[in-house]
Amino acid sequence: MNASLPDVPEVRVVGLPLLTSGFDLVERLDLAMHLKVHGPLEPIAGEQLATLAEQISLRGRGGAGFPFAKKLRAVAEAAIRRGVRPVVVINGSEDEPACRKDTVLINRAPHLILDGALLAAEALGARTLVVGVTRDSTEASMQAALAERGLSNRRGSMLRARVQRNPVRMVTGESSALVRSADGGPPLPPGRKVRTSDSGVGGAPTLLSNAETFAQLAVAARIGAERYRRTGLRDEPGTVLLTLSGAVARPMVVEAPTGVPLRYVLQLAGAPPLPQGVLTGGYHGKWLDAVTAHDAVVSRASLEACGGALGAGAILPLGPGTCPLGEALHVANWLAAESAGQCGPCYLGLPAAARGLADVLDGGGPTALEALREVTRAVKRRGACKHPDGSAAFLESTIAAFTDDLAAHVLGDGCGRPVEGVLPLHDDSPQGQGSSGRKLAVDWTLCQGHGLCADIVPELIQLGPDGFPAVAEAAVPRYSEARAQRAVRRCPALALRIEEAPAAIPAQAPSPSLPMLPRGRGRRALGSGR
């Protein structure tokens, strides 16, 4: 079974701490301890705050890396133009299984994040603050922090502040999904692309940024741009928070100055001396081979220059004892299950990509590999959010990075290594995954191959060359539950049923969410009616 990370893993520091100051003293810095460690903070005027963000080259730390000063000015200009009060939103929705940096900050230093957000709110004249979270621990810590500051959502308050709790899903951290949920809607991307700086929560211009971004702003506001720039690289000053997991002895969150060799950070976590590859940027990121990872340094520009990605700061090495393509298949299935189920390139394309990778591992040969490449190309730049793009980038990077293993599976009998499940995924709790915990199965003695099920749930069932479905059973994502039940009801041969999925997946054998029938076995199929 794949590993999972605790909410608050071990925290280490390379050099002097900035964001993690005081972590050696207490587990959580309440307001009193926060002020003892960091000191008081005076308000800063809007243009001065934007200038500070420019001077320290502050970019969003949630993955996109958008310049914070540009976002701040865009919100201010939109608010003045429209004559409305803007809104400030802290995005603490860290839902990728390999990321814990924001969760660590919210649990251990919530007031540093609030400092940055309140600076921005004061500078913009905002009267509403929303904090998006997805975990019990982050919700409890942030609620306590707001109470410690005397902030609430009461009418008439100078600043109305509240915590917005959403389910743990990959897409709930997308900015438009968080805005939609803050307005009372479902925590899903709306499908239309509108900049939050123009229209966000309640239709007002909204400054939405990642939790670490606000914390970095608070640090810089206290120590000043000149001192802040003494740490790290000239073009990317300061520190970054990284989550180290995968094939490491000690999963951890590390605060490190930019410019530190990536190999040093990997050694700190106990990674293998010669990993097969290092996944940078998490499950929407890219792989580096061992030689490239050895020469890379921790910075956005350096990682991009060598084919990697800083993203949200997740770094995952793979050891020599596991099949990298099998590990990637587990992730591909998880990414497919995390779809919001709203657009075809995502809810049809990502499961098809996962099946394509499974077919490659199953000995499908060059035809299967080319089919996988086709489907990953097809899903890009066509989704309602960035989830299909990021997932396709991960798959493309996987087949480009592990060419020897790919050749062994495409041209031979495989690499011969088991899948150890070292890449972390969420646990099997109902809240932890996009899967419903059920599977759509076929009674082969009843199926007559009507094939109508493929019209009702094309994301789960596809017909083979003989007109029968090409899968024996399929895990049902939450977004497909209603359609799966409809397929069962309308099957003319009564050959479909919905069953509870097994509680755990053995790590030794990669198990795609849409298992393929063994080769050489006659494929009977399940039929269903409209």
Coordinates of C-alpha atoms in Angstrom, one line a residue:
M1 CA 0.0 0.0 0.0
N2 CA 1.3 3.5 -0.8
A3 CA 2.8 5.5 2.0
S4 CA 1.1 8.5 3.5
L5 CA 2.5 11.5 5.3
P6 CA 1.4 12.8 8.7
D7 CA -0.1 16.3 8.8
V8 CA 2.9 17.7 10.6
P9 CA 6.1 15.8 9.7
E10 CA 9.5 16.6 11.1
V11 CA 10.8 20.1 10.3
R12 CA 14.5 20.8 9.6
V13 CA 16.3 24.0 8.7
V14 CA 19.3 24.7 6.5
G15 CA 21.1 27.8 7.8
L16 CA 19.1 30.4 9.8
P17 CA 15.4 30.0 10.1
L18 CA 13.0 32.7 9.0
L19 CA 9.6 31.1 8.6
T20 CA 10.3 28.4 11.1
S21 CA 11.8 30.6 13.8
G22 CA 10.6 29.4 17.2
F23 CA 9.9 25.9 16.1
D24 CA 12.7 24.7 18.4
L25 CA 10.9 26.2 21.4
V26 CA 7.3 25.1 21.1
E27 CA 5.1 22.9 18.9
R28 CA 2.8 25.8 18.0
L29 CA 3.4 29.5 18.3
D30 CA 0.3 31.1 19.9
L31 CA -0.1 34.8 19.6
A32 CA 2.0 35.6 22.7
M33 CA 4.9 33.3 21.7
H34 CA 4.6 34.6 18.1
L35 CA 5.2 38.1 19.3
K36 CA 8.1 37.1 21.5
V37 CA 9.8 35.3 18.6
H38 CA 9.0 37.7 15.7
G39 CA 8.1 41.0 17.4
P40 CA 5.3 43.4 16.6
L41 CA 4.5 44.5 13.1
E42 CA 3.4 47.9 11.9
P43 CA 1.0 48.5 9.0
I44 CA 2.5 49.4 5.6
A45 CA 0.8 51.5 2.9
G46 CA -0.3 49.8 -0.2
E47 CA 2.3 51.1 -2.7
Q48 CA 5.1 50.5 -0.1
L49 CA 3.9 46.9 0.4
A50 CA 3.9 46.3 -3.4
T51 CA 7.4 47.8 -3.6
L52 CA 8.6 45.6 -0.8
A53 CA 7.2 42.5 -2.6
E54 CA 9.1 43.6 -5.8
Q55 CA 12.3 44.2 -3.9
I56 CA 12.4 40.7 -2.6
S57 CA 11.1 39.2 -5.9
L58 CA 8.2 37.6 -4.0
R59 CA 6.3 35.1 -6.1
G60 CA 3.4 32.8 -5.2
R61 CA 4.5 29.7 -3.4
G62 CA 1.5 27.6 -4.3
G63 CA 2.9 26.4 -7.6
A64 CA 2.1 29.0 -10.2
G65 CA 4.8 31.5 -9.1
F66 CA 2.9 34.6 -10.1
P67 CA 4.6 37.9 -8.9
F68 CA 2.8 39.0 -5.7
A69 CA 3.3 42.7 -6.4
K70 CA 1.5 42.5 -9.7
K71 CA -1.4 40.7 -8.1
L72 CA -1.6 43.2 -5.2
R73 CA -1.6 46.2 -7.6
A74 CA -4.2 44.5 -9.9
V75 CA -6.6 44.1 -6.9
A76 CA -6.1 47.6 -5.7
E77 CA -6.7 49.1 -9.2
A78 CA -9.9 46.9 -9.7
A79 CA -11.2 47.9 -6.3
I80 CA -10.7 51.6 -7.0
R81 CA -12.1 51.4 -10.5
R82 CA -15.3 49.6 -9.3
G83 CA -15.6 51.5 -6.0
V84 CA -15.9 48.3 -3.9
R85 CA -14.0 46.8 -1.0
P86 CA -11.7 44.0 -2.0
V87 CA -11.3 40.6 -0.2
V88 CA -8.2 38.8 1.0
V89 CA -8.1 35.0 0.8
I90 CA -5.4 32.7 2.3
N91 CA -5.2 29.5 0.3
G92 CA -4.2 26.8 2.8
S93 CA -5.8 24.0 0.8
E94 CA -2.8 21.7 0.5
D95 CA -4.4 18.6 -0.9
E96 CA -1.6 17.0 -2.8
P97 CA -0.4 13.9 -0.8
A98 CA 3.2 14.8 -1.2
C99 CA 2.9 18.4 0.1
R100 CA 2.9 19.4 3.8
K101 CA 4.7 22.8 3.9
D102 CA 1.6 24.9 4.2
T103 CA 0.0 22.5 6.6
V104 CA 3.1 22.7 8.8
L105 CA 3.0 26.5 8.8
I106 CA -0.7 26.7 9.6
N107 CA -0.4 24.2 12.4
R108 CA 2.8 25.6 13.9
A109 CA 3.0 29.3 12.9
P110 CA -0.5 30.4 11.9
H111 CA 0.1 34.0 13.1
L112 CA 2.9 34.6 10.7
I113 CA 0.5 33.8 7.8
L114 CA -2.1 36.0 9.3
D115 CA 0.4 38.8 9.7
G116 CA 1.0 38.9 6.0
A117 CA -2.7 38.6 5.1
L118 CA -3.6 41.4 7.5
L119 CA -0.9 43.6 6.1
A120 CA -2.4 43.2 2.7
A121 CA -5.9 43.7 4.0
E122 CA -5.0 46.9 5.7
A123 CA -3.1 48.2 2.7
L124 CA -6.0 47.4 0.4
G125 CA -8.8 48.5 2.7
A126 CA -10.3 45.0 2.7
R127 CA -12.9 44.2 5.3
T128 CA -13.2 40.4 4.6
L129 CA -10.6 37.7 5.2
V130 CA -11.2 34.1 4.2
V131 CA -8.8 31.2 5.1
G132 CA -9.3 28.1 3.0
V133 CA -8.3 24.8 4.6
T134 CA -9.0 21.1 4.1
R135 CA -7.8 19.3 7.2
D136 CA -9.0 19.0 10.7
S137 CA -5.7 20.1 12.1
T138 CA -5.4 23.2 9.9
E139 CA -9.0 24.2 10.6
A140 CA -8.5 23.9 14.4
S141 CA -5.2 25.8 14.4
M142 CA -6.5 28.7 12.2
Q143 CA -9.8 29.0 14.2
A144 CA -7.7 29.2 17.4
A145 CA -5.4 31.8 15.8
L146 CA -8.4 34.0 14.7
A147 CA -9.8 33.7 18.3
E148 CA -6.5 34.7 19.8
R149 CA -6.5 37.9 17.7
G150 CA -10.2 38.6 18.5
L151 CA -11.2 38.2 14.9
S152 CA -14.6 36.7 13.9
N153 CA -17.2 36.8 11.2
R154 CA -19.6 38.9 13.2
R155 CA -21.5 41.6 11.4
G156 CA -20.3 45.0 12.2
S157 CA -16.7 43.9 12.7
M158 CA -14.0 46.1 11.2
L159 CA -12.6 43.0 9.6
R160 CA -14.8 39.9 9.1
A161 CA -12.6 36.8 9.2
R162 CA -13.6 33.2 8.8
V163 CA -12.2 29.8 8.0
Q164 CA -13.6 28.0 4.9
R165 CA -13.4 24.2 5.2
N166 CA -13.4 22.2 2.0
P167 CA -12.9 18.4 1.4
V168 CA -9.4 17.1 0.7
R169 CA -9.4 17.0 -3.1
M170 CA -6.7 18.0 -5.6
V171 CA -9.0 20.5 -7.4
T172 CA -10.3 22.3 -4.2
G173 CA -7.0 24.1 -4.0
E174 CA -7.5 25.7 -7.4
S175 CA -8.2 29.4 -6.8
S176 CA -11.5 29.5 -8.6
A177 CA -12.7 26.5 -6.7
L178 CA -11.8 28.1 -3.4
V179 CA -13.6 31.3 -4.4
R180 CA -16.7 29.3 -5.5
S181 CA -16.8 27.5 -2.2
A182 CA -16.4 30.7 -0.2
D183 CA -19.5 32.0 -2.0
G184 CA -21.5 29.0 -0.9
G185 CA -21.1 26.9 -4.0
P186 CA -19.4 23.5 -4.5
P187 CA -15.6 23.5 -4.1
L188 CA -15.0 22.9 -7.8
P189 CA -13.6 25.0 -10.6
P190 CA -16.5 26.8 -12.3
G191 CA -15.3 26.2 -15.9
R192 CA -15.0 29.9 -16.8
K193 CA -11.6 31.6 -16.4
V194 CA -12.0 34.9 -14.6
R195 CA -9.1 36.5 -12.7
T196 CA -9.8 36.7 -9.0
S197 CA -8.1 40.1 -9.0
D198 CA -11.1 41.3 -11.1
S199 CA -13.9 39.2 -9.6
G200 CA -13.5 36.8 -6.7
V201 CA -15.4 36.3 -3.4
G202 CA -18.8 37.9 -3.7
G203 CA -17.8 39.3 -7.1
A204 CA -15.3 41.7 -5.4
P205 CA -11.7 42.0 -6.5
T206 CA -9.9 39.4 -4.4
L207 CA -6.2 39.0 -3.4
L208 CA -5.8 35.2 -3.2
S209 CA -2.5 33.8 -2.4
N210 CA -0.8 30.8 -0.8
A211 CA -0.2 30.5 2.9
E212 CA 3.6 30.5 2.6
T213 CA 3.4 33.6 0.4
F214 CA 1.8 35.6 3.1
A215 CA 4.2 34.3 5.7
Q216 CA 7.2 35.3 3.5
L217 CA 5.6 38.8 3.2
A218 CA 5.3 39.1 6.9
V219 CA 9.0 38.1 7.4
A220 CA 10.2 40.7 4.9
A221 CA 8.0 43.4 6.4
R222 CA 9.7 42.9 9.7
I223 CA 13.3 42.6 8.7
G224 CA 13.2 44.8 5.6
A225 CA 14.1 44.0 2.0
E226 CA 17.8 44.6 2.4
R227 CA 18.2 42.0 5.2
Y228 CA 15.8 39.6 3.5
R229 CA 17.9 39.7 0.3
R230 CA 21.0 38.6 2.2
T231 CA 19.6 35.1 2.3
G232 CA 19.5 33.0 -0.8
L233 CA 20.2 33.9 -4.4
R234 CA 20.3 37.4 -5.8
D235 CA 17.5 36.8 -8.3
E236 CA 15.4 34.6 -5.9
P237 CA 16.2 35.8 -2.4
G238 CA 15.0 34.3 0.8
T239 CA 14.1 30.8 1.8
V240 CA 11.7 28.1 0.5
L241 CA 9.8 25.4 2.2
L242 CA 10.2 21.9 0.7
T243 CA 8.4 18.7 1.5
L244 CA 10.8 15.7 1.2
S245 CA 9.2 12.3 0.9
G246 CA 9.3 9.2 -1.4
A247 CA 12.4 7.0 -0.9
V248 CA 13.8 8.9 2.1
A249 CA 14.6 7.7 5.6
R250 CA 12.8 10.6 7.2
P251 CA 10.0 12.4 5.5
M252 CA 10.3 16.1 6.5
V253 CA 9.6 19.7 5.7
V254 CA 12.8 21.7 5.2
E255 CA 13.3 25.4 5.2
A256 CA 16.3 26.1 3.0
P257 CA 17.8 29.2 1.4
T258 CA 17.5 29.3 -2.4
G259 CA 20.7 28.2 -4.0
V260 CA 21.3 25.3 -1.7
P261 CA 22.3 22.2 -3.8
L262 CA 19.4 19.8 -4.2
R263 CA 21.6 16.9 -3.3
Y264 CA 22.3 18.4 0.1
V265 CA 18.6 18.6 0.9
L266 CA 18.1 15.0 -0.3
Q267 CA 20.9 13.8 1.9
L268 CA 19.4 15.6 4.9
A269 CA 16.3 13.5 4.5
G270 CA 18.2 10.2 3.9
A271 CA 17.6 9.8 0.2
P272 CA 19.5 7.1 -1.7
P273 CA 22.9 8.3 -2.9
L274 CA 22.0 7.5 -6.5
P275 CA 18.2 7.7 -6.9
Q276 CA 16.6 6.4 -10.1
G277 CA 15.0 9.8 -10.4
V278 CA 13.8 12.8 -8.4
L279 CA 10.3 14.1 -8.9
T280 CA 10.3 17.9 -8.4
G281 CA 7.2 20.0 -7.9
G282 CA 5.0 17.1 -6.8
Y283 CA 2.4 15.2 -8.9
H284 CA 2.0 18.1 -11.3
G285 CA 5.8 18.3 -11.6
K286 CA 8.6 16.8 -13.5
W287 CA 11.3 14.1 -13.0
L288 CA 15.0 14.7 -13.0
D289 CA 17.5 11.9 -13.5
A290 CA 20.2 11.2 -10.9
V291 CA 22.9 13.1 -12.6
T292 CA 20.8 16.2 -13.3
A293 CA 19.4 16.2 -9.7
H294 CA 23.0 16.0 -8.4
D295 CA 23.9 19.3 -10.2
A296 CA 20.6 21.2 -9.6
V297 CA 20.2 23.8 -6.9
V298 CA 17.0 24.7 -5.0
S299 CA 15.4 27.6 -7.0
R300 CA 12.6 28.0 -9.4
A301 CA 15.0 29.1 -12.3
S302 CA 17.5 26.4 -11.7
L303 CA 15.0 23.5 -11.6
E304 CA 13.2 24.8 -14.7
A305 CA 16.5 25.2 -16.6
C306 CA 17.3 21.5 -16.0
G307 CA 13.9 20.3 -16.9
G308 CA 12.3 20.1 -13.4
A309 CA 9.9 22.3 -11.5
L310 CA 9.8 23.9 -8.0
G311 CA 6.0 23.9 -8.0
A312 CA 4.6 23.7 -4.5
G313 CA 8.0 22.5 -3.1
A314 CA 7.5 18.7 -3.1
I315 CA 10.7 16.7 -3.7
L316 CA 10.4 12.9 -4.1
P317 CA 13.4 10.7 -4.9
L318 CA 13.0 7.1 -6.0
G319 CA 15.3 4.3 -4.9
P320 CA 16.7 1.6 -7.2
G321 CA 14.6 -1.2 -5.8
T322 CA 11.2 -0.2 -7.2
C323 CA 9.6 0.0 -10.7
P324 CA 9.4 3.7 -11.5
L325 CA 6.6 3.2 -14.0
G326 CA 4.6 1.1 -11.6
E327 CA 5.0 3.9 -9.0
A328 CA 3.9 6.4 -11.5
L329 CA 0.8 4.3 -12.4
H330 CA -0.4 4.5 -8.8
V331 CA -0.1 8.3 -9.0
A332 CA -1.8 8.4 -12.4
N333 CA -4.8 6.5 -11.1
W334 CA -5.0 8.9 -8.1
L335 CA -4.8 11.9 -10.4
A336 CA -7.6 10.4 -12.6
A337 CA -9.8 9.9 -9.5
E338 CA -9.2 13.5 -8.4
S339 CA -11.0 14.9 -11.4
A340 CA -13.9 17.1 -10.7
G341 CA -15.8 15.2 -13.4
Q342 CA -16.8 18.4 -15.2
C343 CA -14.9 18.4 -18.4
G344 CA -14.2 15.7 -20.9
P345 CA -10.4 16.2 -21.2
C346 CA -10.2 15.5 -17.5
Y347 CA -12.8 12.9 -16.5
L348 CA -12.3 11.0 -19.8
G349 CA -8.7 11.8 -20.7
L350 CA -7.0 11.2 -17.3
P351 CA -8.5 7.7 -16.8
A352 CA -7.6 6.9 -20.4
A353 CA -4.0 8.0 -19.7
A354 CA -3.9 5.8 -16.6
R355 CA -5.2 2.9 -18.6
G356 CA -2.6 3.6 -21.3
L357 CA 0.2 3.5 -18.8
A358 CA -1.2 0.3 -17.4
D359 CA -1.3 -1.2 -20.9
V360 CA 2.4 -0.3 -21.4
L361 CA 3.3 -2.1 -18.2
D362 CA 1.1 -5.0 -19.2
G363 CA 3.2 -5.6 -22.3
G364 CA 1.2 -3.6 -24.8
G365 CA 4.3 -2.8 -26.9
P366 CA 4.9 0.3 -29.0
T367 CA 1.3 0.6 -29.9
A368 CA 0.3 1.1 -26.3
L369 CA 3.1 3.6 -25.8
E370 CA 2.0 5.7 -28.8
A371 CA -1.6 5.6 -27.5
L372 CA -0.4 6.9 -24.2
R373 CA 1.4 9.7 -25.8
E374 CA -1.6 10.6 -27.9
V375 CA -4.0 10.8 -25.0
T376 CA -1.6 12.9 -22.9
R377 CA -1.2 15.4 -25.7
A378 CA -5.0 15.5 -26.2
V379 CA -5.9 16.5 -22.6
K380 CA -3.6 19.5 -22.4
R381 CA -4.9 23.1 -22.6
R382 CA -8.5 21.9 -22.8
G383 CA -9.6 21.6 -19.2
A384 CA -11.7 23.8 -17.0
C385 CA -8.7 24.1 -14.6
K386 CA -5.0 23.2 -14.6
H387 CA -5.5 19.6 -13.3
P388 CA -5.4 17.9 -16.7
D389 CA -2.4 19.9 -17.8
G390 CA -0.4 19.1 -14.7
S391 CA -1.3 15.5 -14.8
A392 CA -0.4 15.2 -18.4
A393 CA 3.0 16.9 -17.7
F394 CA 3.7 14.3 -15.0
L395 CA 3.0 11.4 -17.4
E396 CA 5.0 12.9 -20.2
S397 CA 7.9 13.5 -17.8
T398 CA 7.6 9.9 -16.5
I399 CA 8.0 8.3 -20.0
A400 CA 10.8 10.7 -20.9
A401 CA 12.8 10.2 -17.7
F402 CA 12.8 6.4 -17.4
T403 CA 13.7 5.3 -20.9
D404 CA 15.5 2.1 -19.9
D405 CA 12.6 0.9 -17.8
L406 CA 10.2 1.9 -20.6
A407 CA 12.1 -0.1 -23.1
A408 CA 12.1 -3.1 -20.8
H409 CA 8.3 -3.0 -20.5
V410 CA 7.6 -2.0 -24.2
L411 CA 10.1 -4.4 -25.8
G412 CA 10.5 -7.1 -23.2
D413 CA 8.9 -8.7 -20.2
G414 CA 9.3 -5.8 -17.9
C415 CA 12.0 -4.5 -15.5
G416 CA 11.5 -7.3 -13.0
R417 CA 11.2 -5.0 -10.0
P418 CA 8.2 -4.8 -7.7
V419 CA 6.3 -1.6 -6.9
E420 CA 7.0 -0.7 -3.3
G421 CA 4.5 2.1 -3.0
V422 CA 7.0 4.8 -1.9
L423 CA 5.3 7.7 -3.5
P424 CA 2.8 9.0 -0.9
L425 CA -0.9 9.0 -1.5
H426 CA -3.8 9.8 0.8
D427 CA -4.9 7.1 3.1
D428 CA -8.1 5.1 2.5
S429 CA -10.4 7.3 4.6
P430 CA -13.5 8.4 2.7
Q431 CA -12.4 12.0 2.9
G432 CA -8.9 11.2 1.7
Q433 CA -9.4 10.3 -2.0
G434 CA -11.5 11.1 -5.0
S435 CA -12.7 7.5 -5.1
S436 CA -16.1 6.6 -3.8
G437 CA -14.7 3.4 -2.3
R438 CA -16.9 1.3 -4.8
K439 CA -16.2 -0.5 -8.0
L440 CA -18.3 -1.3 -11.0
A441 CA -18.1 -5.0 -11.8
V442 CA -19.5 -7.4 -14.4
D443 CA -21.2 -10.7 -14.1
W444 CA -19.6 -12.5 -17.0
T445 CA -22.3 -15.2 -17.0
L446 CA -25.0 -12.6 -17.9
C447 CA -23.2 -10.1 -20.1
Q448 CA -24.4 -10.2 -23.7
G449 CA -22.2 -7.4 -25.0
H450 CA -24.9 -4.8 -25.6
G451 CA -22.2 -2.1 -25.0
L452 CA -24.6 0.6 -23.9
C453 CA -22.7 1.0 -20.6
A454 CA -19.9 2.6 -22.6
D455 CA -22.3 5.4 -23.5
I456 CA -23.4 6.0 -20.0
V457 CA -20.0 5.8 -18.2
P458 CA -17.4 6.3 -20.9
E459 CA -14.9 7.4 -18.2
L460 CA -15.1 3.9 -16.7
I461 CA -15.9 1.5 -19.6
Q462 CA -14.6 1.3 -23.1
L463 CA -15.4 -1.3 -25.7
G464 CA -12.8 -3.6 -27.1
P465 CA -12.4 -4.7 -30.7
D466 CA -15.0 -7.4 -30.2
G467 CA -17.6 -5.0 -29.0
F468 CA -17.3 -6.1 -25.4
P469 CA -15.9 -3.8 -22.7
A470 CA -12.2 -4.0 -22.2
V471 CA -12.3 -4.0 -18.4
A472 CA -13.5 -6.5 -15.9
E473 CA -14.1 -4.0 -13.1
A474 CA -13.6 -0.3 -12.6
A475 CA -13.1 1.9 -9.5
V476 CA -15.8 4.5 -9.3
P477 CA -14.8 8.1 -8.6
R478 CA -17.2 10.1 -6.6
Y479 CA -18.2 12.2 -9.6
S480 CA -19.2 9.1 -11.5
E481 CA -21.4 7.5 -8.8
A482 CA -24.7 8.6 -10.2
R483 CA -23.8 7.6 -13.7
A484 CA -22.5 4.2 -12.5
Q485 CA -25.8 3.5 -10.7
R486 CA -27.7 4.5 -13.8
A487 CA -25.6 2.1 -15.9
V488 CA -26.5 -0.7 -13.4
R489 CA -30.2 0.1 -13.5
R490 CA -30.4 0.3 -17.3
C491 CA -28.3 -2.8 -18.2
P492 CA -30.6 -4.9 -20.3
A493 CA -28.8 -8.1 -19.3
L494 CA -28.6 -7.2 -15.6
A495 CA -24.9 -7.9 -15.9
L496 CA -23.6 -4.9 -13.9
R497 CA -23.3 -4.5 -10.2
I498 CA -21.7 -2.0 -7.8
E499 CA -19.5 -3.5 -5.1
E500 CA -17.4 -2.1 -2.2
A501 CA -13.8 -1.8 -3.3
P502 CA -11.1 -3.6 -1.2
A503 CA -9.8 -1.6 1.7
A504 CA -6.1 -1.8 0.6
I505 CA -4.1 -2.4 -2.5
P506 CA -1.0 -4.6 -2.2
A507 CA 2.1 -2.7 -3.0
Q508 CA 3.8 -5.6 -4.8
A509 CA 1.7 -5.4 -7.9
P510 CA 0.6 -2.2 -9.5
S511 CA -3.2 -2.2 -9.6
P512 CA -4.7 0.4 -12.0
S513 CA -8.1 1.8 -11.1
L514 CA -9.4 0.2 -14.3
P515 CA -7.8 -3.3 -14.2
M516 CA -7.2 -4.9 -17.6
L517 CA -8.0 -8.5 -18.2
P518 CA -5.0 -10.8 -18.4
R519 CA -3.6 -11.2 -21.9
G520 CA -4.6 -14.3 -23.9
R521 CA -7.8 -14.7 -22.0
G522 CA -11.1 -14.4 -23.9
R523 CA -12.7 -11.1 -23.1
R524 CA -16.3 -11.3 -22.3
A525 CA -17.9 -8.1 -21.4
L526 CA -20.5 -6.4 -19.5
G527 CA -23.4 -4.8 -21.2
S528 CA -25.8 -2.2 -20.1
G529 CA -28.7 -0.2 -21.5
R530 CA -29.7 3.3 -21.5

